[in-house]
PDB file of C-alpha atoms in Angstrom:
ATOM      1  CA  UNK A 808       0.139  -0.015  -0.196  1.00 88.00           C
ATOM      2  CA  UNK A 809       1.412   3.358  -0.700  1.00 97.00           C
ATOM      3  CA  UNK A 810       0.916   6.334   1.849  1.00 96.00           C
ATOM      4  CA  UNK A 811      -0.895   9.223   0.909  1.00 97.00           C
ATOM      5  CA  UNK A 812       0.918  12.116   2.381  1.00 98.00           C
ATOM      6  CA  UNK A 813      -0.518  15.725   2.972  1.00 98.00           C
ATOM      7  CA  UNK A 814       1.272  18.436   0.985  1.00 98.00           C
ATOM      8  CA  UNK A 815       2.543  20.159   3.860  1.00 98.00           C
ATOM      9  CA  UNK A 816       3.889  17.233   5.322  1.00 98.00           C
ATOM     10  CA  UNK A 817       5.747  16.743   1.868  1.00 98.00           C
ATOM     11  CA  UNK A 818       7.257  19.947   2.365  1.00 98.00           C
ATOM     12  CA  UNK A 819       8.428  19.184   5.639  1.00 98.00           C
ATOM     13  CA  UNK A 820       9.895  15.847   4.635  1.00 98.00           C
ATOM     14  CA  UNK A 821      11.861  17.652   1.908  1.00 98.00           C
ATOM     15  CA  UNK A 822      12.906  20.449   4.041  1.00 98.00           C
ATOM     16  CA  UNK A 823      14.617  18.278   6.782  1.00 98.00           C
ATOM     17  CA  UNK A 824      15.210  14.793   5.184  1.00 97.00           C
ATOM     18  CA  UNK A 825      18.019  14.956   2.925  1.00 97.00           C
ATOM     19  CA  UNK A 826      17.205  11.848   0.890  1.00 98.00           C
ATOM     20  CA  UNK A 827      13.503  13.063   0.071  1.00 98.00           C
ATOM     21  CA  UNK A 828      12.836  13.690  -3.449  1.00 98.00           C
ATOM     22  CA  UNK A 829       9.617  15.044  -5.302  1.00 98.00           C
ATOM     23  CA  UNK A 830       8.973  13.797  -8.675  1.00 98.00           C
ATOM     24  CA  UNK A 831       6.264  15.489 -10.754  1.00 98.00           C
ATOM     25  CA  UNK A 832       4.900  13.066 -12.900  1.00 98.00           C
ATOM     26  CA  UNK A 833       2.241  15.195 -14.871  1.00 98.00           C
ATOM     27  CA  UNK A 834       2.992  16.346 -18.545  1.00 97.00           C
ATOM     28  CA  UNK A 835       5.020  18.899 -20.284  1.00 96.00           C
ATOM     29  CA  UNK A 836       1.966  20.904 -20.871  1.00 95.00           C
ATOM     30  CA  UNK A 837       0.942  20.929 -17.232  1.00 96.00           C
ATOM     31  CA  UNK A 838       4.403  21.973 -16.015  1.00 96.00           C
ATOM     32  CA  UNK A 839       4.560  24.653 -18.654  1.00 95.00           C
ATOM     33  CA  UNK A 840       1.196  26.105 -18.109  1.00 95.00           C
ATOM     34  CA  UNK A 841      -0.101  25.307 -14.712  1.00 96.00           C
ATOM     35  CA  UNK A 842       3.069  25.582 -13.182  1.00 97.00           C
ATOM     36  CA  UNK A 843       5.628  23.305 -10.678  1.00 97.00           C
ATOM     37  CA  UNK A 844       6.353  23.209  -7.139  1.00 98.00           C
ATOM     38  CA  UNK A 845       9.286  25.439  -6.285  1.00 98.00           C
ATOM     39  CA  UNK A 846      11.686  23.543  -4.066  1.00 98.00           C
ATOM     40  CA  UNK A 847      14.419  26.249  -4.230  1.00 97.00           C
ATOM     41  CA  UNK A 848      13.643  27.166  -0.362  1.00 97.00           C
ATOM     42  CA  UNK A 849      14.749  23.207   0.352  1.00 98.00           C
ATOM     43  CA  UNK A 850      17.807  23.404  -1.875  1.00 97.00           C
ATOM     44  CA  UNK A 851      16.555  20.857  -3.998  1.00 98.00           C
ATOM     45  CA  UNK A 852      14.413  20.805  -7.305  1.00 97.00           C
ATOM     46  CA  UNK A 853      11.324  19.137  -8.443  1.00 98.00           C
ATOM     47  CA  UNK A 854      12.212  16.238 -10.801  1.00 98.00           C
ATOM     48  CA  UNK A 855      10.019  16.059 -13.960  1.00 98.00           C
ATOM     49  CA  UNK A 856       9.217  12.803 -15.385  1.00 98.00           C
ATOM     50  CA  UNK A 857       6.224  12.221 -17.306  1.00 98.00           C
ATOM     51  CA  UNK A 858       4.010   9.161 -16.217  1.00 98.00           C
ATOM     52  CA  UNK A 859       1.843   9.731 -19.563  1.00 97.00           C
ATOM     53  CA  UNK A 860       3.480  11.475 -22.320  1.00 95.00           C
ATOM     54  CA  UNK A 861       1.639  14.529 -23.964  1.00 92.00           C
ATOM     55  CA  UNK A 862      -0.002  14.822 -26.453  1.00 93.00           C
ATOM     56  CA  UNK A 863      -1.078  11.105 -26.816  1.00 93.00           C
ATOM     57  CA  UNK A 864      -1.261  10.381 -23.203  1.00 94.00           C
ATOM     58  CA  UNK A 865       0.338   7.095 -23.711  1.00 96.00           C
ATOM     59  CA  UNK A 866       2.234   5.429 -20.814  1.00 96.00           C
ATOM     60  CA  UNK A 867       5.953   6.643 -20.761  1.00 98.00           C
ATOM     61  CA  UNK A 868       7.634   3.276 -21.614  1.00 97.00           C
ATOM     62  CA  UNK A 869      10.763   4.990 -19.970  1.00 98.00           C
ATOM     63  CA  UNK A 870       9.312   6.100 -16.638  1.00 98.00           C
ATOM     64  CA  UNK A 871      11.285   3.716 -14.340  1.00 98.00           C
ATOM     65  CA  UNK A 872      14.667   4.181 -16.590  1.00 98.00           C
ATOM     66  CA  UNK A 873      14.123   7.886 -16.006  1.00 98.00           C
ATOM     67  CA  UNK A 874      13.831   7.667 -12.370  1.00 98.00           C
ATOM     68  CA  UNK A 875      17.012   5.569 -12.352  1.00 97.00           C
ATOM     69  CA  UNK A 876      18.638   8.184 -14.766  1.00 98.00           C
ATOM     70  CA  UNK A 877      17.747  10.952 -12.346  1.00 98.00           C
ATOM     71  CA  UNK A 878      20.160   9.023  -9.601  1.00 97.00           C
ATOM     72  CA  UNK A 879      17.574   7.988  -7.488  1.00 97.00           C
ATOM     73  CA  UNK A 880      18.164   4.637  -5.488  1.00 96.00           C
ATOM     74  CA  UNK A 881      16.620   2.545  -3.032  1.00 93.00           C
ATOM     75  CA  UNK A 882      17.558   4.737  -0.269  1.00 94.00           C
ATOM     76  CA  UNK A 883      15.812   7.766  -1.450  1.00 98.00           C
ATOM     77  CA  UNK A 884      12.303   8.760  -0.323  1.00 98.00           C
ATOM     78  CA  UNK A 885      10.343   9.088  -3.422  1.00 98.00           C
ATOM     79  CA  UNK A 886       7.400  11.546  -3.213  1.00 98.00           C
ATOM     80  CA  UNK A 887       5.089  11.647  -6.601  1.00 98.00           C
ATOM     81  CA  UNK A 888       3.185  14.446  -7.244  1.00 98.00           C
ATOM     82  CA  UNK A 889       0.572  14.946 -10.281  1.00 98.00           C
ATOM     83  CA  UNK A 890      -2.582  16.959 -10.778  1.00 97.00           C
ATOM     84  CA  UNK A 891      -5.072  15.252  -8.189  1.00 96.00           C
ATOM     85  CA  UNK A 892      -3.132  12.319  -7.043  1.00 95.00           C
ATOM     86  CA  UNK A 893      -4.192   9.469  -9.650  1.00 95.00           C
ATOM     87  CA  UNK A 894      -1.258   9.319 -11.739  1.00 98.00           C
ATOM     88  CA  UNK A 895       1.084   9.869  -9.186  1.00 98.00           C
ATOM     89  CA  UNK A 896      -0.602   7.036  -7.215  1.00 98.00           C
ATOM     90  CA  UNK A 897       0.103   4.727 -10.076  1.00 97.00           C
ATOM     91  CA  UNK A 898       3.480   5.996 -10.603  1.00 98.00           C
ATOM     92  CA  UNK A 899       4.417   5.500  -6.809  1.00 98.00           C
ATOM     93  CA  UNK A 900       2.781   1.942  -7.428  1.00 97.00           C
ATOM     94  CA  UNK A 901       5.190   1.157 -10.378  1.00 97.00           C
ATOM     95  CA  UNK A 902       8.310   2.488  -8.196  1.00 98.00           C
ATOM     96  CA  UNK A 903       7.344   0.222  -5.509  1.00 97.00           C
ATOM     97  CA  UNK A 904       7.018  -2.686  -7.693  1.00 97.00           C
ATOM     98  CA  UNK A 905      10.367  -2.212  -9.117  1.00 97.00           C
ATOM     99  CA  UNK A 906      12.084  -2.138  -5.860  1.00 97.00           C
ATOM    100  CA  UNK A 907      11.940   1.553  -4.435  1.00 97.00           C
ATOM    101  CA  UNK A 908      11.412   1.043  -0.679  1.00 96.00           C
ATOM    102  CA  UNK A 909      10.152   4.392   0.275  1.00 98.00           C
ATOM    103  CA  UNK A 910       7.651   5.849  -2.264  1.00 98.00           C
ATOM    104  CA  UNK A 911       4.803   7.965  -1.072  1.00 98.00           C
ATOM    105  CA  UNK A 912       1.827   9.943  -3.166  1.00 98.00           C
ATOM    106  CA  UNK A 913       1.132  13.550  -2.607  1.00 98.00           C
ATOM    107  CA  UNK A 914      -2.366  13.463  -1.495  1.00 98.00           C
ATOM    108  CA  UNK A 915      -4.593  15.592  -3.758  1.00 98.00           C
ATOM    109  CA  UNK A 916      -1.828  16.591  -5.968  1.00 98.00           C
ATOM    110  CA  UNK A 917      -0.734  19.944  -7.148  1.00 98.00           C
ATOM    111  CA  UNK A 918      -4.294  21.464  -7.860  1.00 97.00           C
ATOM    112  CA  UNK A 919      -6.672  19.162  -6.011  1.00 95.00           C
ATOM    113  CA  UNK A 920     -10.314  18.505  -6.823  1.00 94.00           C
ATOM    114  CA  UNK A 921     -12.648  20.937  -8.441  1.00 93.00           C
ATOM    115  CA  UNK A 922     -14.638  23.301  -6.355  1.00 92.00           C
ATOM    116  CA  UNK A 923     -18.123  24.200  -6.570  1.00 94.00           C
ATOM    117  CA  UNK A 924     -17.343  26.548  -9.769  1.00 93.00           C
ATOM    118  CA  UNK A 925     -15.482  23.544 -11.468  1.00 92.00           C
ATOM    119  CA  UNK A 926     -12.197  25.286 -10.597  1.00 92.00           C
ATOM    120  CA  UNK A 927      -8.815  23.617  -9.251  1.00 93.00           C
ATOM    121  CA  UNK A 928      -6.487  24.849  -6.589  1.00 90.00           C
ATOM    122  CA  UNK A 929      -9.158  25.953  -4.417  1.00 91.00           C
ATOM    123  CA  UNK A 930     -10.074  23.046  -2.317  1.00 94.00           C
ATOM    124  CA  UNK A 931      -6.975  20.788  -1.639  1.00 96.00           C
ATOM    125  CA  UNK A 932      -3.470  20.130  -2.831  1.00 97.00           C
ATOM    126  CA  UNK A 933      -0.046  21.851  -2.868  1.00 98.00           C
ATOM    127  CA  UNK A 934      -1.449  25.272  -4.325  1.00 96.00           C
ATOM    128  CA  UNK A 935      -4.379  25.639  -2.164  1.00 96.00           C
ATOM    129  CA  UNK A 936      -1.895  24.393   0.872  1.00 97.00           C
ATOM    130  CA  UNK A 937       0.013  27.804   0.096  1.00 97.00           C
ATOM    131  CA  UNK A 938       3.195  25.561  -0.653  1.00 98.00           C
ATOM    132  CA  UNK A 939       5.752  27.579  -3.052  1.00 98.00           C
ATOM    133  CA  UNK A 940       5.235  27.038  -6.776  1.00 97.00           C
ATOM    134  CA  UNK A 941       6.277  28.537 -10.168  1.00 97.00           C
ATOM    135  CA  UNK A 942       4.742  29.278 -13.383  1.00 92.00           C
ATOM    136  CA  UNK A 943       6.939  29.906 -16.739  1.00 80.00           C
TER     137      UNK A 943
END
């Protein structure tokens, strides 16, 4: 089972645990147009690795290779984030099945669920919790 970890707890882990990393599994379009977590205060950077490849949204056949190519090992604590927590949970499960021992899902992702008006970022998630992020 993969633990769902609240964004503020993830931030705390990134600030205090040297082996904690954040892997953003959204698409290039999401990174460019919606924004990305800004980890500069932690002395780290978000690792962008698509779980599904934009624009076809086909599974990324090189996902696990790219995780390993990023220098990540069994000792790292891998926190996976996507828009709302679905893709990141699948990515975390894949990493766990590949032998990574410390894998977590960022609960509600970067933007969280829709609010009553159909907008994201106002109910839950990284942005809602006021954590640092940047947009190109």
